[in-house]
Coordinates of C-alpha atoms in Angstrom, one line a residue:
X2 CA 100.5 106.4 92.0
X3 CA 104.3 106.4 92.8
X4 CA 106.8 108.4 90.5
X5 CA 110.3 108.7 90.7
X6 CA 112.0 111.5 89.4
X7 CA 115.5 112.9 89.2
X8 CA 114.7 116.9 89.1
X9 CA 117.5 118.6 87.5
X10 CA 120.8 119.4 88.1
X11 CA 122.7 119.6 91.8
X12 CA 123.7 123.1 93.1
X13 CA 127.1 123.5 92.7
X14 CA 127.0 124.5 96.8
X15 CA 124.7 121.9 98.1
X16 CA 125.6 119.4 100.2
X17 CA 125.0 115.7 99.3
X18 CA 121.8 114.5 100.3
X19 CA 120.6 110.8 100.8
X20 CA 119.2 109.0 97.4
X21 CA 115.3 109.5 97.7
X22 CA 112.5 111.7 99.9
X23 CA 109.0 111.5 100.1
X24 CA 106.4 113.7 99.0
X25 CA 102.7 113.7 100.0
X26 CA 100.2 115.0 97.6
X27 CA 96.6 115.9 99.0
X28 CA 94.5 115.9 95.8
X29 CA 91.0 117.4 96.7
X30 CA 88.3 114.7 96.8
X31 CA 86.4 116.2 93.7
X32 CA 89.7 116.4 91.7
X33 CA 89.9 114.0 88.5
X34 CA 93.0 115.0 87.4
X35 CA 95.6 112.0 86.3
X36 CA 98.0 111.7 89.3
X37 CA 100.7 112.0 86.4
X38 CA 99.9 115.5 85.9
X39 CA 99.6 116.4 89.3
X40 CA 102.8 114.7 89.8
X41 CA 104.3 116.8 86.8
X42 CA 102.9 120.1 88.6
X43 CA 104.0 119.3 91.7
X44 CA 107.8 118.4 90.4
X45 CA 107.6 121.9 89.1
X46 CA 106.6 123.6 92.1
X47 CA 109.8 122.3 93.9
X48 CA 111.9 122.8 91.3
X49 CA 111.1 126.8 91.9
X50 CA 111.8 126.2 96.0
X51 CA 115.1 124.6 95.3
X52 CA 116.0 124.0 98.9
X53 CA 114.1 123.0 102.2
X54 CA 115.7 122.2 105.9
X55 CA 113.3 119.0 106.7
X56 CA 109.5 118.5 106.4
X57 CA 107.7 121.3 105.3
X58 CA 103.6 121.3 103.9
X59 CA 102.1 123.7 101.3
X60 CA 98.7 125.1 100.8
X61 CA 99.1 127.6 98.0
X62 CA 100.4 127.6 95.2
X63 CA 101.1 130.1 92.3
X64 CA 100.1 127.3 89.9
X65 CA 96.7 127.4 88.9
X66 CA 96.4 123.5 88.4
X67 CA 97.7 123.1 91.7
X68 CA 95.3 125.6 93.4
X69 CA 92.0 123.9 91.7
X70 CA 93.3 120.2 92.6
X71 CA 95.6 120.1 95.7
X72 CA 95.2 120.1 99.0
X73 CA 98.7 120.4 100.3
X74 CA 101.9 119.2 99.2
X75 CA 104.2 117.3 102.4
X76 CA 107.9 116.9 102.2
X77 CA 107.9 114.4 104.4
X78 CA 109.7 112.0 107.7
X79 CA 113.2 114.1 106.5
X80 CA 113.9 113.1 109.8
X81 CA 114.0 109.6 109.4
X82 CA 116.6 109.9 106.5
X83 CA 119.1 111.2 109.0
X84 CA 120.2 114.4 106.7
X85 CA 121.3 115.9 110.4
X86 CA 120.3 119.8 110.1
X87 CA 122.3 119.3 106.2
X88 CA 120.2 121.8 103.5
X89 CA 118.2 119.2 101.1
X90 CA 118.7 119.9 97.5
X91 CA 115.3 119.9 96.0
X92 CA 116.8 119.8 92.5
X93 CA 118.8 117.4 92.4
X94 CA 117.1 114.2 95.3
X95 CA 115.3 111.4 94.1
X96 CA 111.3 112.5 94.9
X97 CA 109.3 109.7 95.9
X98 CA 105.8 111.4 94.8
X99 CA 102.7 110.0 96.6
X100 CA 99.3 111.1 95.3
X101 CA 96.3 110.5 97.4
X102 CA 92.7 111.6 98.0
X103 CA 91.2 111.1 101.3
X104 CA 87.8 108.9 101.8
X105 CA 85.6 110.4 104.1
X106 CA 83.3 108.2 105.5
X107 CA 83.8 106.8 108.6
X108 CA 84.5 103.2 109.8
X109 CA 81.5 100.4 109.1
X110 CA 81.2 97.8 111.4
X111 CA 81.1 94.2 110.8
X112 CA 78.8 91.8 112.3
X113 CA 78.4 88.2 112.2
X114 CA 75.0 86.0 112.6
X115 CA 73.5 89.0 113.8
X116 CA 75.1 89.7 116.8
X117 CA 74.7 93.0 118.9
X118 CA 78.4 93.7 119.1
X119 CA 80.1 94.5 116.0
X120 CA 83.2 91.5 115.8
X121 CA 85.2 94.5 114.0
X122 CA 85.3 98.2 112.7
X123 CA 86.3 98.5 108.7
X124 CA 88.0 101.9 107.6
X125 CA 89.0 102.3 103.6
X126 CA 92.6 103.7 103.3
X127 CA 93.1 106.6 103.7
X128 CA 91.2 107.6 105.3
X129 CA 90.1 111.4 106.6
X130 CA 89.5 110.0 110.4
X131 CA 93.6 109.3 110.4
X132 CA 95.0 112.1 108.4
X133 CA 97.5 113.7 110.3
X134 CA 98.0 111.3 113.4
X135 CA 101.5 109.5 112.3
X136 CA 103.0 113.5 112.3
X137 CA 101.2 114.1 115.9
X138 CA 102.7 110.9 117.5
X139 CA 106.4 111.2 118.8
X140 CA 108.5 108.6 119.7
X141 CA 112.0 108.1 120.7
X142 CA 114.9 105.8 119.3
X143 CA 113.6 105.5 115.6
X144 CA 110.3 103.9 116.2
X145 CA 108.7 104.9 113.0
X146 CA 111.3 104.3 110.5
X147 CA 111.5 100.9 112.2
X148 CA 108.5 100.1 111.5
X149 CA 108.9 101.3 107.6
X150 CA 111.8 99.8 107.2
X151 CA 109.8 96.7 108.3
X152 CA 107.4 97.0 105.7
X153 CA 109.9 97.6 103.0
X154 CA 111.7 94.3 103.8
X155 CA 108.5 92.6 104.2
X156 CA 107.5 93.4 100.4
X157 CA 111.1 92.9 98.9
X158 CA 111.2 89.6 100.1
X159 CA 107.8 88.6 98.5
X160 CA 108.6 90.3 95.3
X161 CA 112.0 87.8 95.1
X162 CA 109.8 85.3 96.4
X163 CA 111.8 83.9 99.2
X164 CA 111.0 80.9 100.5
X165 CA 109.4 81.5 103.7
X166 CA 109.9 77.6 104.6
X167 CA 113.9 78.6 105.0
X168 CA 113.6 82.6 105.9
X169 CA 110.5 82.8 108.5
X170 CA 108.5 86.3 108.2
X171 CA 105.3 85.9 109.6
X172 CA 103.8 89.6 108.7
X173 CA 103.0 90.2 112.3
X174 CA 104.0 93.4 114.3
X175 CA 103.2 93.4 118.1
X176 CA 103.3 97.0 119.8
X177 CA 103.8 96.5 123.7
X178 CA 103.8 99.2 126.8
X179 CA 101.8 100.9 129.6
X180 CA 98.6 102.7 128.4
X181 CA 98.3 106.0 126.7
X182 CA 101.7 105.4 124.5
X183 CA 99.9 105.5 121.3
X184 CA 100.5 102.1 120.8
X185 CA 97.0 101.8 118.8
X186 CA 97.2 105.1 117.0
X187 CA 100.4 104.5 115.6
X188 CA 99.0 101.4 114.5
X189 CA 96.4 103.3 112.2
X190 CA 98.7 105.8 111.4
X191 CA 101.4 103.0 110.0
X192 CA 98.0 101.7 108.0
X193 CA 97.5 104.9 106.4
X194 CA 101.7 106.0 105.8
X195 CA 102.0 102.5 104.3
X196 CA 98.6 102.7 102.3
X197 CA 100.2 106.0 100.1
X198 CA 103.5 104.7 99.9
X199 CA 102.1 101.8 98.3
X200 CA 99.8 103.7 96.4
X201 CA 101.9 102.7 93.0
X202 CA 101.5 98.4 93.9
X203 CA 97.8 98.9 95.6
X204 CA 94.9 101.1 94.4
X205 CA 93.4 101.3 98.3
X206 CA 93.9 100.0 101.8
X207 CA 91.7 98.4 104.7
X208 CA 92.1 98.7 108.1
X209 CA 89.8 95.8 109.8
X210 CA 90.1 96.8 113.6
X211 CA 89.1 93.2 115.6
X212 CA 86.8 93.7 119.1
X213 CA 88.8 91.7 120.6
X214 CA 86.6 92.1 124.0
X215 CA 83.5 91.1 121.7
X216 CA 85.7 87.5 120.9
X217 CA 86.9 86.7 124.4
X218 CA 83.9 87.3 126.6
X219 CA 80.7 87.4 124.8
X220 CA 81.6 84.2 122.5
X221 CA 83.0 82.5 124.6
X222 CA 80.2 80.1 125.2
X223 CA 80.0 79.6 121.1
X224 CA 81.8 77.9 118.7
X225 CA 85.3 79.2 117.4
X226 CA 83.6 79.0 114.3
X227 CA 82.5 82.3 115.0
X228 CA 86.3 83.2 115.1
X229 CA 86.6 81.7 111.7
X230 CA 83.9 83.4 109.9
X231 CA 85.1 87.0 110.9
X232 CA 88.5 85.9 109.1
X233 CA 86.5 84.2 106.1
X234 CA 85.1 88.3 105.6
X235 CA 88.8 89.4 105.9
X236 CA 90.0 86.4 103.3
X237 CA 87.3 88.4 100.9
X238 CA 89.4 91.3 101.2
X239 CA 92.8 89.8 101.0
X240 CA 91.6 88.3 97.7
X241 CA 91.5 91.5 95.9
X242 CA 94.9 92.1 94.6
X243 CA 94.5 95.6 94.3
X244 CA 94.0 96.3 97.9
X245 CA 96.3 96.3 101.1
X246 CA 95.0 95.0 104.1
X247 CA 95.9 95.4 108.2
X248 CA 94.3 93.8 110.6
X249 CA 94.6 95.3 113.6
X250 CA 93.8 93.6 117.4
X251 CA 94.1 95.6 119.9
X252 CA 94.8 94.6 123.6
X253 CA 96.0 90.8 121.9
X254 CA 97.0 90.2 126.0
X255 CA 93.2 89.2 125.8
X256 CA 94.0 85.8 124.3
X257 CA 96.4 85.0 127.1
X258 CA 93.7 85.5 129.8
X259 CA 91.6 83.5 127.7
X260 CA 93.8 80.4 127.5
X261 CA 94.9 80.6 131.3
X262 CA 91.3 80.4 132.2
X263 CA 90.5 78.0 129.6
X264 CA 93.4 75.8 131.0
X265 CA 92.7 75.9 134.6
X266 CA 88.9 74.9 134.1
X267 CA 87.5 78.7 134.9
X268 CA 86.1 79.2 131.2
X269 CA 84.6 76.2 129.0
X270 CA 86.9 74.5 127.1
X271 CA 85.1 76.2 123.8
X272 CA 86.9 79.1 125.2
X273 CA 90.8 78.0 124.0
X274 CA 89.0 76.8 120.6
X275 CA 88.0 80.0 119.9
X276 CA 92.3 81.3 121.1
X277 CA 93.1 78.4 119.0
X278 CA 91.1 79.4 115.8
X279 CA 92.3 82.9 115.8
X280 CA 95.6 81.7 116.2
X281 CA 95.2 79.3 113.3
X282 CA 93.7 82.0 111.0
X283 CA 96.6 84.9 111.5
X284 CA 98.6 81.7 110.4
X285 CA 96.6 81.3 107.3
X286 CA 96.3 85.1 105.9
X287 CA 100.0 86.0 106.4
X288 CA 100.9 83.6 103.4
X289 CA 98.9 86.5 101.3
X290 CA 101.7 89.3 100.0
X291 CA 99.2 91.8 101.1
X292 CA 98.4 91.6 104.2
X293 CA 99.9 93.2 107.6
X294 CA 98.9 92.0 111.5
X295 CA 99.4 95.2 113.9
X296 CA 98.4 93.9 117.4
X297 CA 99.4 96.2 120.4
X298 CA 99.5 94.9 124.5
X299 CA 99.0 96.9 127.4
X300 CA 100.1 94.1 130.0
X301 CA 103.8 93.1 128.5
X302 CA 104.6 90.3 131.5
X303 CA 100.8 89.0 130.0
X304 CA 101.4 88.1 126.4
X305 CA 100.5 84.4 124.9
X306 CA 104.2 83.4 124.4
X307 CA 102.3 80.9 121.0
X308 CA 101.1 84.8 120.0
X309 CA 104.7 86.3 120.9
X310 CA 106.7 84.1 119.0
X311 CA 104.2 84.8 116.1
X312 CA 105.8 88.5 116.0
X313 CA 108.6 89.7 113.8
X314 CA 108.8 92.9 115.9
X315 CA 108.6 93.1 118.8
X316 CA 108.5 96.9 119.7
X317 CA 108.2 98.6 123.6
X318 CA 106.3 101.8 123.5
X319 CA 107.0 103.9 126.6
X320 CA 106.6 107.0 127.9
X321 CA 107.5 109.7 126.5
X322 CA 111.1 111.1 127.0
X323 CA 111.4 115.3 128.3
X324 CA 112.7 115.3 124.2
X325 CA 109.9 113.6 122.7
X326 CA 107.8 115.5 125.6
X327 CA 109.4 118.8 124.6
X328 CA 108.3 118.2 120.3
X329 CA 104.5 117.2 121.9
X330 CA 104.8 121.0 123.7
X331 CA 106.1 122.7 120.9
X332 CA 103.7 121.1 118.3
X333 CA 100.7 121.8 120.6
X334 CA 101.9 125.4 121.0
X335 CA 102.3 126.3 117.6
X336 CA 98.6 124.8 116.5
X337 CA 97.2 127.3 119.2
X338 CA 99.3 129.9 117.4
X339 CA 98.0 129.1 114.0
X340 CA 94.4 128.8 115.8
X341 CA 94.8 132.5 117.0
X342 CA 94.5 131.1 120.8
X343 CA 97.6 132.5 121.7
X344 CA 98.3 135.5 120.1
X345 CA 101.2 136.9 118.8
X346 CA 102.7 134.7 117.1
X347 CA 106.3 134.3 118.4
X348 CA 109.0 132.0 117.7
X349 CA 110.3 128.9 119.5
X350 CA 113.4 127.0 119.0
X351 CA 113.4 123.4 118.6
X352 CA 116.2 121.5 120.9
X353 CA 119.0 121.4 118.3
X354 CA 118.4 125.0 117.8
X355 CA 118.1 126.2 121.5
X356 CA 121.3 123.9 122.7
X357 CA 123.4 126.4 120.3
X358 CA 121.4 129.5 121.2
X359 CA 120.4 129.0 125.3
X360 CA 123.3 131.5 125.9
X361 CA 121.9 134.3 123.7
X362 CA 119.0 136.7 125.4
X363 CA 115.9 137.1 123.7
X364 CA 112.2 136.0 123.5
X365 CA 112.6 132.7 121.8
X366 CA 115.7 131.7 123.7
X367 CA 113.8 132.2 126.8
X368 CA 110.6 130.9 125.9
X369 CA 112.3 128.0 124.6
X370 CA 113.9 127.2 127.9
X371 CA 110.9 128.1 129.9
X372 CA 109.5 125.5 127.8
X373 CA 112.3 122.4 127.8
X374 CA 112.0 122.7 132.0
X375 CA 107.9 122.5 131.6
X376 CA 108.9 119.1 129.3
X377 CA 111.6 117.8 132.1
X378 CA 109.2 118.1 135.2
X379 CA 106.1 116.5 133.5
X380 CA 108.6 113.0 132.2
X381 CA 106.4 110.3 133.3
X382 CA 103.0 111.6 132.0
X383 CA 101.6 109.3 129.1
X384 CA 101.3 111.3 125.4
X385 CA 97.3 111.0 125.9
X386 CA 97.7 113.3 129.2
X387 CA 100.6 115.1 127.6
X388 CA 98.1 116.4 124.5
X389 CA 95.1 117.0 126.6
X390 CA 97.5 119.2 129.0
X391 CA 97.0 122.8 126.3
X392 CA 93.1 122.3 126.7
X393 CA 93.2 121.9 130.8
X394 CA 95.6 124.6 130.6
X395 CA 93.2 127.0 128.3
X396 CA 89.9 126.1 130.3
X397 CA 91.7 126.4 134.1
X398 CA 93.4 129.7 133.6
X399 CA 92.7 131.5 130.4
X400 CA 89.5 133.5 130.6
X401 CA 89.8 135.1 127.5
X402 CA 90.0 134.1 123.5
X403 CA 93.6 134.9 123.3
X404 CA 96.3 134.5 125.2
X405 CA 100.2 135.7 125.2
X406 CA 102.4 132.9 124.6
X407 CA 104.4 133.5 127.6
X408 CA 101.7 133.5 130.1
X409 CA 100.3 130.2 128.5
X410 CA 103.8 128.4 128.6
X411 CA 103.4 129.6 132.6
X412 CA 99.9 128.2 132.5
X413 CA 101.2 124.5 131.3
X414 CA 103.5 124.4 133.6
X415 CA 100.7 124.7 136.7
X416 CA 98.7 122.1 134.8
X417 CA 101.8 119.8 135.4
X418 CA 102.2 120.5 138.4
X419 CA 98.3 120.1 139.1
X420 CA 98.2 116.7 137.1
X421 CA 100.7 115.2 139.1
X422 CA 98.5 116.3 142.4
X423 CA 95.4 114.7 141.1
X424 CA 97.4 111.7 140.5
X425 CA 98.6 111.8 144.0
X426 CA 95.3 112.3 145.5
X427 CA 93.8 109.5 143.5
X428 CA 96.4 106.9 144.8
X429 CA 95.3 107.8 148.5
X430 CA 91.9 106.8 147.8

């Protein structure tokens, strides 16, 4: 549940800060505490800090209460609220408190008429197998709070019940760009933000993840009324009121392929039925308030123009920049520093921070820009090859538990260099 709280009065000396934050509330899966009193504790707890400079988490706590039924307490996406590097006033900002508990199962799969291949993966929401990921994933250009600000609009203008005959929203968000963006997992991770932001309007989210290769190979030779009865299971959960759904279809280029071929005579013509059903049944569960479409393409010159102009946004996902590149370093570095992989622990600056300091001679200035030319080199590496990068690094040159933080930023910058060989060897093949 949602609460929003004014907390005090302003500090005389504190700079104006923008009308509401966020605030993340881990509650421990065995927990049955109301999420009004944990929301009361946690309003306390902040009170005390008074001040924070962007998104911090907590783990302990000198409350009792809080120690016994939180996880961890998130100040959260500060930098989507454009506050610059300005203090935020933790006594006197609108919180936005979200209290959640974690399911833990996995996905189940859903089948129809007994087939081998599942026709889609179901998570509940949220879920433990995403917790985490939308903080991993950097973007440029305001990707995220794009997409949140997208959601927002979307739900306003079903509350005031516009009339979607003369303003056209079709709930539908198409993610395009090469592979190894994070095009999917931002997907999930938007499932799971949205799922505890809502947690005040919806008691649980879905995520129902379509197999989209299952659909447009191995049924093709059936009906499309195979098509329809996956959606029929995802109507059943639309239904409930209390829960907020996604449907997610990955690699959506899939239909295009499948109505080319149908069209030139390659694939039966059962094969655009079942394009055509799935088609007609995004167009059927977007009339529910509850529902969201996240579809992603790896093959932008590829996508079925009838699915295209289905899209409200219509969001590229490239590669990352050496800026985004240089947060997916620093991140990575200072897990392996909380890990105890590289040890000591030793401070390095973010970019805002090191463009004032580069001039100044110490360790962190140094490491820092050690660091930004590892990030400038390695620009046109996808952020799956960017994150594995630490591991290769670890298992090529470390041979021992720990490691100095200066001879591992040395390390990652050979495994660039040795990624972009492999890469060179494999196109001569």
């Amino acid at each position: 549940m949602d609460q929003v709280s004014e907390i005090g009065d302003a500090l005389p000396s504190a700079p104006p800060c923008p009308s509401k934050f966020h605030v993340e509330v881990h509650q421990n899966p065995c927990s049955t505490a109301r999420v009004s009193l944990v929301q009361e504790h946690v309003l306390s707890a902040l009170r005390k800090q008074k001040v924070a400079y962007g998104d911090f988490t907590v783990t302990e706590f000198d409350d009792a209460f809080l120690t016994e039924h939180v996880k961890s307490i998130s100040l959260c996406d500060t930098d989507l609220a454009d506050t610059g590097r300005k203090a935020i006033d933790l006594s006197s900002c609108i919180l936005h408190i979200h209290v959640f508990q974690l399911h833990e199962d996995g996905p189940g799969q859903e089948e129809i008429d007994d087939e081998d291949l599942a026709a889609a993966s179901h998570w509940l929401l949220p879920s433990a197998d995403f917790h985490g990921v939308w903080d991993s994933l950097v973007f440029d250009e305001g990707v995220k709070a794009k997409l949140l600000n997208y959601a927002t609009t979307t739900l306003l203008f079903s509350d005031r019940a516009v009339d979607s005959n003369i303003i056209t929203w079709n709930r539908v968000v198409l993610l395009h760009g090469p592979p190894g963006t994070g095009k999917t997992s931002l997907c999930k991770a938007l499932a799971q933000k949205l799922t505890i932001r809502l947690s005040d309007r919806y008691t649980y989210g879905q995520l129902i993840e379509v197999n989209s290769h299952s659909l447009f190979s191995k049924w093709f030779s059936e009906s499309g009324k195979l098509v329809m009865k996956m959606f029929q299971k995802i109507q059943e959960l639309i239904n409930d009121p209390e829960s907020l759904v996604f449907v997610l279809i990955d690699e959506v280029e899939s239909l295009t392929s499948a109505r080319k071929s149908a069209l030139s005579g390659s694939e039966p013509s059962d094969a655009i039925r079942v394009v055509n059903a799935l088609l007609t049944q995004i167009d059927q569960i977007k009339r529910h308030p509850n529902v969201l479409i996240l579809t992603t393409s790896n093959v932008t010159g590829a996508i079925d123009l009838a699915f295209v102009d289905r899209a409200d946004i219509k969001q590229y996902i490239g590669p990352p920049s050496p800026c985004a590149i240089f947060k997916i370093y620093l991140s990575c570095l200072n897990e392996l520093m909380r890990s105890g992989i590289i040890s000591p622990v030793q401070q390095l600056l973010d970019l805002r921070d090191l463009e004032v300091m580069r001039f100044i001679e110490n360790d962190a200035t140094r490491l820092s820009l050690h660091l930004r030319n590892v990030a400038i080199k390695s620009q046109g590496l996808s952020g799956r090859t960017l994150r594995k990068l630490p591991f290769i690094a670890h298992a090529m040159f470390v041979q021992s538990p720990t490691v100095t933080l200066d001879n591992f930023v040395e390390y990652l910058s050979k495994t660039v260099d040795h990624q972009f060989k492999e890469r060179e060897d494999l196109t001569r093949d």
